[in-house]
Short mmCIF file of C-alpha atoms in Angstrom, two decimals:
data_model
loop_
_atom_site.label_atom_id
_atom_site.label_comp_id
_atom_site.label_asym_id
_atom_site.label_seq_id
_atom_site.Cartn_x
_atom_site.Cartn_y
_atom_site.Cartn_z
CA MET A 1 0.00 -0.10 0.47
CA ARG A 2 2.44 2.32 0.73
CA ILE A 3 4.57 1.52 -2.28
CA LEU A 4 1.48 2.38 -4.30
CA LEU A 5 0.83 5.81 -2.43
CA TRP A 6 4.64 6.95 -3.31
CA LEU A 7 4.08 5.57 -7.15
CA LEU A 8 0.35 7.56 -6.89
CA THR A 9 2.82 10.71 -5.49
CA LEU A 10 5.52 10.73 -8.10
CA SER A 11 2.75 10.69 -11.25
CA ALA A 12 1.29 13.16 -9.52
CA MET A 13 4.74 15.21 -9.50
CA ALA A 14 5.78 14.34 -12.75
CA VAL A 15 2.64 15.70 -14.63
CA GLY A 16 2.71 18.67 -12.49
CA LEU A 17 6.06 19.65 -13.86
CA ALA A 18 5.18 18.53 -17.45
CA LEU A 19 2.34 20.84 -17.08
CA PHE A 20 4.05 23.52 -15.84
CA ALA A 21 6.82 23.47 -18.39
CA ARG A 22 4.27 23.20 -21.47
CA TYR A 23 2.66 26.52 -19.91
CA ASN A 24 5.07 28.30 -18.91
CA THR A 25 6.33 31.52 -20.95
CA GLY A 26 8.56 33.46 -18.73
CA TYR A 27 11.82 33.90 -19.04
CA ALA A 28 15.19 34.91 -16.82
CA LEU A 29 17.65 37.99 -17.57
CA LEU A 30 20.57 37.35 -16.73
CA PHE A 31 22.79 40.80 -16.93
CA PHE A 32 26.91 40.27 -16.91
CA PRO A 33 27.90 43.84 -17.98
CA PRO A 34 28.47 44.37 -20.53
CA TRP A 35 26.91 41.12 -21.19
CA ARG A 36 22.83 40.11 -21.15
CA VAL A 37 21.87 37.03 -21.48
CA GLU A 38 18.10 36.25 -21.64
CA LEU A 39 17.04 32.41 -21.32
CA SER A 40 13.45 30.78 -20.71
CA LEU A 41 12.57 30.12 -17.19
CA ASN A 42 12.43 26.58 -17.98
CA ALA A 43 16.15 26.27 -19.52
CA PHE A 44 17.69 28.12 -16.35
CA VAL A 45 15.59 26.10 -13.78
CA LEU A 46 17.26 23.09 -15.64
CA LEU A 47 20.87 24.92 -15.54
CA PHE A 48 20.92 26.13 -11.75
CA SER A 49 19.22 22.55 -11.27
CA LEU A 50 22.38 20.50 -13.18
CA LEU A 51 24.88 23.60 -11.57
CA VAL A 52 24.03 22.78 -7.81
CA LEU A 53 24.06 18.68 -8.67
CA GLY A 54 27.52 19.13 -10.14
CA GLY A 55 28.42 21.34 -7.35
CA TYR A 56 26.99 18.86 -4.59
CA ALA A 57 28.93 15.99 -6.75
CA ALA A 58 32.23 17.36 -6.68
CA VAL A 59 31.85 18.17 -2.86
CA LYS A 60 31.36 14.55 -2.22
CA LEU A 61 33.96 13.96 -4.48
CA VAL A 62 36.78 15.92 -2.37
CA ASP A 63 35.91 14.81 0.66
CA TRP A 64 35.85 10.90 -0.44
CA LEU A 65 39.14 11.91 -1.75
CA ILE A 66 40.20 13.69 2.00
CA SER A 67 38.54 10.25 4.04
CA MET A 68 39.90 7.68 1.98
CA PRO A 69 43.09 6.79 4.07
CA ARG A 70 40.94 7.17 6.88
CA ASN A 71 38.19 4.50 5.26
CA VAL A 72 41.17 2.17 4.08
CA ARG A 73 42.36 1.95 8.16
CA ARG A 74 38.61 1.08 9.70
CA TYR A 75 38.12 -1.25 6.75
CA HIS A 76 41.58 -3.06 7.53
CA SER A 77 40.25 -2.59 11.13
CA ALA A 78 37.03 -3.77 10.53
CA ARG A 79 38.52 -6.90 8.82
CA ARG A 80 41.18 -7.69 11.90
CA THR A 81 38.75 -7.44 13.98
CA ARG A 82 36.08 -10.28 12.14
CA GLU A 83 39.09 -11.96 11.88
CA ALA A 84 40.42 -11.90 15.49
CA ARG A 85 36.48 -12.77 16.40
CA ARG A 86 36.53 -15.78 13.90
CA PHE A 87 39.76 -17.49 15.70
CA ARG A 88 38.42 -16.35 19.11
CA ARG A 89 35.53 -18.54 18.54
CA GLU A 90 37.59 -21.13 17.22
CA ALA A 91 39.82 -21.06 20.51
CA ILE A 92 37.23 -21.34 22.64
CA THR A 93 34.89 -24.11 21.06
CA ALA A 94 38.06 -25.86 21.00
CA LEU A 95 38.50 -25.52 24.66
CA ILE A 96 35.79 -26.81 25.81
CA GLU A 97 36.45 -29.45 23.39
CA GLY A 98 39.45 -30.50 24.84
CA ARG A 99 41.64 -29.54 22.21
CA TYR A 100 43.71 -27.74 23.94
CA HIS A 101 47.05 -26.90 21.69
CA LYS A 102 44.26 -26.21 18.68
CA SER A 103 42.86 -23.86 20.99
CA VAL A 104 46.40 -21.80 22.10
CA ARG A 105 47.19 -21.99 18.11
CA ALA A 106 43.86 -20.52 17.30
CA ILE A 107 44.00 -17.69 20.47
CA CYS A 108 47.36 -16.56 19.50
CA ASP A 109 46.16 -15.74 15.79
CA ALA A 110 43.00 -13.92 16.98
CA ARG A 111 45.85 -11.93 19.42
CA ALA A 112 47.46 -11.24 16.65
CA ALA A 113 44.78 -9.34 14.35
CA GLU A 114 43.28 -7.67 17.38
CA ASP A 115 44.33 -4.22 18.11
CA GLU A 116 42.10 -3.30 20.96
CA SER A 117 44.79 -3.81 24.85
CA ASP A 118 41.76 -5.27 26.84
CA MET A 119 41.07 -8.31 24.36
CA GLN A 120 44.45 -8.91 24.09
CA LEU A 121 44.84 -9.38 27.37
CA ILE A 122 41.56 -11.58 27.48
CA ASP A 123 43.13 -13.56 24.46
CA THR A 124 46.33 -13.80 26.62
CA LEU A 125 44.61 -15.29 29.46
CA ILE A 126 42.32 -18.37 27.27
CA ALA A 127 45.76 -18.66 25.67
CA ALA A 128 47.42 -19.42 29.22
CA ARG A 129 43.84 -20.94 30.29
CA ALA A 130 44.47 -23.80 27.52
CA ALA A 131 47.87 -24.49 27.46
CA HIS A 132 47.51 -25.23 31.05
CA PHE A 133 44.71 -27.54 30.24
CA GLY A 134 47.56 -28.66 27.88
CA ARG A 135 49.75 -29.23 30.51
CA ASP A 136 52.15 -26.90 28.20
CA PHE A 137 53.24 -25.00 31.68
CA GLU A 138 56.09 -23.27 29.63
CA ALA A 139 53.77 -21.81 27.38
CA ARG A 140 51.73 -21.01 30.03
CA ASP A 141 53.61 -19.10 32.01
CA LYS A 142 55.33 -17.32 28.90
CA PHE A 143 51.32 -16.27 28.98
CA VAL A 144 50.92 -15.57 32.41
CA GLU A 145 53.99 -12.81 31.93
CA ASP A 146 52.54 -11.14 28.52
CA ALA A 147 49.26 -10.70 30.32
CA ARG A 148 51.36 -9.03 33.15
CA LYS A 149 52.98 -6.83 30.82
CA VAL A 150 49.42 -6.23 28.78
CA SER A 151 47.34 -5.16 31.66
CA GLY A 152 50.44 -3.36 33.76
CA GLY A 153 50.18 -5.84 37.01
CA ASN A 154 46.78 -4.49 37.07
CA SER A 155 44.39 -7.70 36.65
CA LEU A 156 42.31 -9.55 38.47
CA ALA A 157 40.99 -11.56 36.36
CA LEU A 158 45.17 -12.31 35.93
CA ASP A 159 45.25 -12.79 39.46
CA MET A 160 42.14 -15.16 40.27
CA LEU A 161 43.72 -17.20 37.03
CA GLU A 162 46.87 -17.50 38.19
CA ALA A 163 45.90 -18.49 41.36
CA GLU A 164 43.74 -21.38 39.92
CA MET A 165 46.14 -22.88 38.13
CA LEU A 166 48.76 -22.81 40.81
CA TYR A 167 46.53 -24.70 42.87
CA GLU A 168 45.32 -27.34 39.57
CA GLN A 169 49.46 -27.46 40.18
CA TYR A 170 49.83 -28.60 43.45
CA ARG A 171 51.45 -25.05 44.39
CA ASN A 172 49.44 -24.38 46.97
CA ARG A 173 52.00 -21.58 48.30
CA GLU A 174 52.14 -19.89 45.53
CA ALA A 175 48.24 -20.33 44.96
CA LEU A 176 47.89 -18.75 48.57
CA LEU A 177 50.29 -15.72 47.06
CA ALA A 178 48.16 -14.89 44.27
CA LEU A 179 44.66 -15.20 46.27
CA GLN A 180 46.59 -12.20 48.16
CA ARG A 181 46.73 -10.09 45.32
CA VAL A 182 43.16 -10.90 44.60
CA TYR A 183 42.06 -10.04 47.88
CA ALA A 184 44.25 -6.79 47.30
CA ARG A 185 41.52 -5.47 44.87
CA SER A 186 38.37 -7.55 46.14
CA PRO A 187 38.74 -9.27 49.65
CA LYS A 188 35.39 -10.60 49.56
CA LEU A 189 35.51 -12.25 46.28
CA THR A 190 33.95 -16.08 46.79
CA ALA A 191 35.08 -17.72 43.90
CA ALA A 192 38.81 -16.95 45.79
CA LEU A 193 37.20 -17.44 49.06
CA LYS A 194 36.14 -20.80 48.12
CA LEU A 195 39.59 -21.93 46.38
CA GLU A 196 41.36 -20.87 49.45
CA LEU A 197 38.49 -23.06 51.58
CA LYS A 198 40.24 -26.27 49.31
CA ILE A 199 44.03 -25.12 50.01
CA ARG A 200 43.09 -24.99 53.87
CA GLN A 201 41.02 -27.86 53.81
CA GLN A 202 44.43 -29.77 51.94
CA GLU A 203 46.84 -28.14 54.23
CA VAL A 204 45.11 -29.09 57.83
CA HIS A 205 44.33 -25.00 59.04
CA PRO A 206 41.25 -25.76 60.74
CA ALA A 207 40.46 -22.40 61.94
CA ARG A 208 41.04 -20.92 58.70
CA VAL A 209 38.88 -23.30 57.22
CA ILE A 210 35.89 -22.21 59.82
CA GLU A 211 36.71 -18.89 59.27
CA LEU A 212 36.09 -19.04 55.47
CA THR A 213 33.09 -21.56 55.77
CA ASP A 214 31.63 -18.88 57.99
CA MET A 215 32.18 -16.27 55.69
CA LEU A 216 30.85 -18.28 52.30
CA GLU A 217 27.58 -19.58 54.78
CA LYS A 218 27.09 -16.24 55.04
CA SER A 219 26.87 -14.93 51.49
CA GLU A 220 24.91 -17.71 50.60
CA ALA A 221 28.17 -19.20 48.10
CA LEU A 222 27.74 -22.64 50.71
CA ASP A 223 25.10 -24.86 51.24
CA PRO A 224 24.35 -24.48 54.86
CA SER A 225 24.54 -28.43 55.23
CA HIS A 226 27.73 -28.88 53.14
CA ALA A 227 28.90 -25.67 55.47
CA ALA A 228 27.91 -27.84 58.40
CA ARG A 229 30.17 -30.88 57.27
CA ILE A 230 32.75 -29.05 56.85
CA ARG A 231 33.11 -27.62 59.85
CA ASN A 232 32.67 -30.47 61.50
CA GLN A 233 35.66 -31.95 59.47
CA ALA A 234 37.57 -29.05 60.77
CA ARG A 235 36.67 -29.37 64.24
CA LEU A 236 37.67 -33.02 64.11
CA ALA A 237 41.02 -31.52 62.40
CA GLN A 238 41.45 -29.23 65.57
CA LEU A 239 41.27 -32.10 67.82
CA LYS A 240 43.96 -33.79 66.20
CA MET A 241 46.18 -30.98 66.15
CA GLY A 242 47.56 -31.79 69.66
CA PRO A 243 46.50 -32.72 73.16
CA MET A 244 44.68 -29.96 75.28
CA ASP A 245 44.39 -29.75 79.17
CA ALA A 246 41.21 -29.92 80.69
CA ARG A 247 41.55 -25.87 80.93
CA GLU A 248 42.02 -25.50 77.04
CA LEU A 249 39.29 -28.54 76.00
CA GLU A 250 36.85 -26.81 78.28
CA ARG A 251 36.99 -23.57 76.86
CA TRP A 252 37.16 -25.05 73.35
CA TRP A 253 33.77 -26.74 73.76
CA ASN A 254 32.30 -24.28 75.14
CA GLY A 255 33.35 -21.89 72.35
CA LEU A 256 31.16 -23.89 69.59
CA LYS A 257 27.27 -23.45 68.21
CA LYS A 258 24.97 -25.70 70.26
CA GLU A 259 24.73 -27.25 66.65
CA GLU A 260 28.04 -28.45 66.61
CA ARG A 261 28.28 -29.54 70.05
CA LEU A 262 25.60 -32.07 69.14
CA LEU A 263 27.08 -33.54 65.97
CA PRO A 264 27.73 -36.97 66.68
CA LYS A 265 31.43 -37.58 65.25
CA LEU A 266 31.91 -34.63 66.79
CA ALA A 267 30.42 -35.36 70.21
CA ALA A 268 32.11 -38.89 70.29
CA ALA A 269 35.41 -37.66 69.41
CA THR A 270 35.45 -34.76 72.08
CA ALA A 271 34.24 -37.62 74.67
CA ARG A 272 37.26 -39.53 73.90
CA GLU A 273 39.80 -36.14 75.02
CA PHE A 274 37.51 -35.65 77.58
CA ILE A 275 38.52 -38.95 78.99
CA ARG A 276 41.61 -38.75 78.26
CA ALA A 277 42.09 -35.59 80.18
CA GLY A 278 40.18 -37.07 83.17
CA MET A 279 36.38 -35.22 82.97
CA ASP A 280 34.40 -38.84 83.11
CA GLU A 281 31.19 -36.71 83.74
CA ARG A 282 31.73 -34.11 80.84
CA ALA A 283 31.99 -37.22 78.79
CA GLU A 284 29.53 -39.02 79.31
CA ALA A 285 27.01 -35.87 78.94
CA VAL A 286 28.62 -35.14 75.91
CA LEU A 287 27.67 -38.27 74.54
CA VAL A 288 24.03 -38.45 76.16
CA ASP A 289 23.60 -34.68 74.50
CA ALA A 290 24.30 -35.81 71.11
CA LEU A 291 22.70 -39.02 71.26
CA GLU A 292 19.36 -37.61 72.44
CA ALA A 293 19.48 -35.09 69.72
CA HIS A 294 21.02 -37.04 66.68
CA TRP A 295 20.96 -41.11 66.58
CA ASP A 296 24.31 -42.14 65.82
CA VAL A 297 26.64 -45.16 65.86
CA ALA A 298 29.74 -42.90 66.59
CA PRO A 299 28.54 -41.43 70.59
CA LEU A 300 26.57 -44.57 71.18
CA GLU A 301 29.49 -47.20 70.35
CA LEU A 302 31.53 -44.93 72.69
CA TYR A 303 29.11 -44.98 75.16
CA GLY A 304 28.84 -48.57 75.51
CA GLU A 305 32.52 -48.37 75.88
CA LEU A 306 32.79 -46.25 79.47
CA SER A 307 33.03 -48.64 81.68
CA ARG A 308 35.47 -50.65 80.03
CA LEU A 309 37.63 -47.62 79.48
CA GLY A 310 37.05 -47.39 83.07
CA VAL A 311 35.41 -43.77 82.99
CA LYS A 312 33.83 -43.03 86.34
CA GLY A 313 29.93 -42.89 86.34
CA ASP A 314 26.54 -44.79 88.08
CA ALA A 315 26.90 -48.06 85.89
CA VAL A 316 23.12 -48.85 86.83
CA LYS A 317 22.04 -45.38 85.58
CA ARG A 318 23.90 -45.69 82.80
CA LEU A 319 22.38 -49.11 82.26
CA ALA A 320 18.73 -47.64 82.56
CA ARG A 321 19.25 -44.76 80.45
CA ALA A 322 20.50 -47.39 77.40
CA GLU A 323 17.26 -49.38 78.44
CA ASP A 324 15.12 -46.59 78.35
CA TRP A 325 16.45 -45.46 74.47
CA LEU A 326 15.94 -49.61 73.86
CA ARG A 327 12.37 -48.61 73.65
CA HIS A 328 12.77 -45.86 71.39
CA HIS A 329 15.03 -47.92 68.83
CA PRO A 330 14.22 -51.98 69.46
CA ASN A 331 15.76 -53.13 66.31
CA ASP A 332 18.99 -51.01 66.62
CA HIS A 333 22.00 -53.61 66.72
CA GLN A 334 24.54 -51.17 67.99
CA LEU A 335 22.48 -50.41 71.01
CA LEU A 336 21.71 -53.82 71.70
CA MET A 337 25.69 -54.32 71.47
CA ALA A 338 26.11 -51.21 73.64
CA LEU A 339 23.52 -52.67 75.80
CA GLY A 340 25.43 -56.17 76.28
CA ARG A 341 28.87 -54.48 77.16
CA LEU A 342 27.39 -52.53 79.54
CA CYS A 343 25.48 -55.52 81.17
CA ARG A 344 28.83 -57.35 80.66
CA ALA A 345 30.96 -54.57 82.85
CA ALA A 346 28.09 -54.82 85.53
CA ALA A 347 28.42 -58.19 85.88
CA LEU A 348 25.04 -58.74 84.40
CA TRP A 349 26.38 -61.88 82.57
CA GLY A 350 22.89 -63.14 81.63
CA LYS A 351 21.28 -59.76 80.63
CA ALA A 352 24.64 -59.13 78.89
CA ARG A 353 24.27 -62.99 76.98
CA ASN A 354 21.13 -61.80 76.11
CA TYR A 355 21.46 -58.55 74.75
CA LEU A 356 24.76 -59.81 72.54
CA GLU A 357 23.00 -62.41 70.75
CA ALA A 358 19.35 -60.03 69.88
CA SER A 359 22.48 -57.90 68.44
CA VAL A 360 23.73 -60.88 66.26
CA ALA A 361 19.98 -62.03 65.62
CA VAL A 362 19.46 -58.52 64.56
CA ALA A 363 22.72 -57.80 62.47
CA ALA A 364 25.51 -60.52 62.80
CA THR A 365 28.86 -58.47 62.39
CA PRO A 366 32.31 -59.18 63.12
CA VAL A 367 32.38 -57.53 66.90
CA ALA A 368 29.09 -58.70 67.70
CA HIS A 369 30.33 -62.09 67.15
CA ALA A 370 33.57 -61.22 68.70
CA GLU A 371 31.94 -59.85 71.69
CA LEU A 372 29.52 -62.81 72.66
CA GLY A 373 32.33 -64.76 71.61
CA GLN A 374 34.35 -63.18 74.63
CA LEU A 375 31.51 -63.52 77.00
CA LEU A 376 30.54 -67.04 76.64
CA GLU A 377 34.48 -68.05 76.89
CA GLN A 378 34.44 -66.12 80.18
CA LEU A 379 31.33 -68.13 80.98
CA ASP A 380 33.26 -71.46 79.88
CA GLU A 381 31.41 -72.10 77.33
CA GLY A 382 34.29 -72.71 75.56
CA GLU A 383 33.28 -74.36 72.10
CA THR A 384 29.99 -72.13 71.31
CA ALA A 385 32.42 -69.29 72.25
CA ASN A 386 35.12 -70.87 69.41
CA GLU A 387 31.98 -70.99 66.99
CA HIS A 388 31.17 -67.04 67.27
CA TYR A 389 34.98 -66.41 66.58
CA ARG A 390 35.27 -68.57 63.58
CA ALA A 391 32.17 -66.58 62.71
CA SER A 392 33.27 -63.31 63.79
CA LEU A 393 36.57 -64.26 61.27
CA GLY A 394 34.76 -64.91 58.28
CA LEU A 395 32.88 -62.36 57.93
CA ALA A 396 35.40 -59.82 58.57
CA LEU A 397 37.61 -61.60 55.84
CA ASP A 398 34.13 -60.84 53.80
CA LEU A 399 34.20 -57.26 54.24
CA LEU A 400 37.78 -57.50 53.79
CA GLU A 401 37.34 -59.02 50.21
CA LYS A 402 34.23 -56.40 49.00
CA ARG A 403 36.14 -53.64 50.23
CA ALA A 404 39.42 -55.25 47.90
CA GLN A 405 37.33 -55.37 44.86
#
C-alpha cells in the first residue's frame, strides 16, 4: 500500500512538472556587464539544477578523496576485528572440546589480529588457560607474563586465573600468594574464598577453614548442610592437632555453637578427649546430649565402652538410660551390643548374653560375634565361643574382600 501511494505521488509530481514546463512562458534575464543573457524560465531552472547537482557531486568527490586513507584504515581494522572474532570463536570452541593445543594456536592468531588492548588481555588469559590444560606449563607461564605486561600488573582476572592454575598444579603456597593479590582488589570475592577453602582443607588449617566456611555460608555461597559438614571435619582436625589440657578442652568445647556440640562424630571425638583429660562426667554428658539429639553409631559405640574404658559413673543409671533408649530403637543392633557391653561391665552375665545374642540376630557383625565369643569364653563355654570367633573371622574376611574389589 505504501509503494502504491509513492507511485501515485511521483506520478502526480511528474504530471505537474510537465504541465508547468508546457504552459510556462516566463523567462530569466541574466545581466553580466557588458553582457546580457536572456533564457526561458524552464532552461534556467534546468541549468540551475544541473549546477547545484554538479557542485554537490564535486564536494562529495573531494570529501571522499580526503577521507580515503581513513576509510582504508577503518576497513582493515574491521577486517582484523572479524578475523580476531573468528579465531577467538574457534579457540573457545576447541577449549571446551578439550583440544587444547588447537585452542592455543587459534587464540594466538586472534591476539595477532586484535587491536584493542583489553581484548588482547582476554585472549592471552584464554591462551594461558588452554596451555595449562594441555600441560604446556612453559607456554602457560609465558602467556601469564605477557598478560601481566599488557595489564600493567593490575588485573583481577589474571591474579584469579593464576591462583587457580597454581592450585591445580599443587603449588598451594604460590596460589595463596596470588590470592593475596586478589584480596587486595576484591576482599570478599566468592571464587577466591572457595579456592582458599580448598587449599586450607588440604593443608589442615582448621581455624581458617572455619572462618572461610562462615563467610561463604553467610553470603549464601555454601549450602548450610555442606557448610556444617566442612565445619565438622575442621573441628575434628582441631582435636587431632595436639592434646589439650582439661581447661583448654573445656574452653574450646564451650566456644562451639550449640548445633556443633550435637554433631555425633564430633561429640564422640570430644568425649574421648574428655576421658583422656580425666573429665569422665563431662564425657558422658556430651555423649548423652548428642545421642538424644541425633541417633548415631559413633557416640553410641563409645557410650557402650565407657565402663570398659574406666570412666567413672553410676553403672546402673548408665544401663537404665540405654534400656530407655531401647524402647525407641528396639531393633538397633548397635544399641543391643552397647547394652551387652554395659551389662558385662556390670557383671550381669545373663542379660549381657541376651543382649549380645539379640544383636547378632538382628545384624550379624564381626564385632558382635567377637563380643559374644568373649563373654561365652568367660562363662566357660569354649566350644560355643569358638563358633562365634570363627563367624567373626569369616565376616571380617568377607568385608575385606568386598573392599578390595
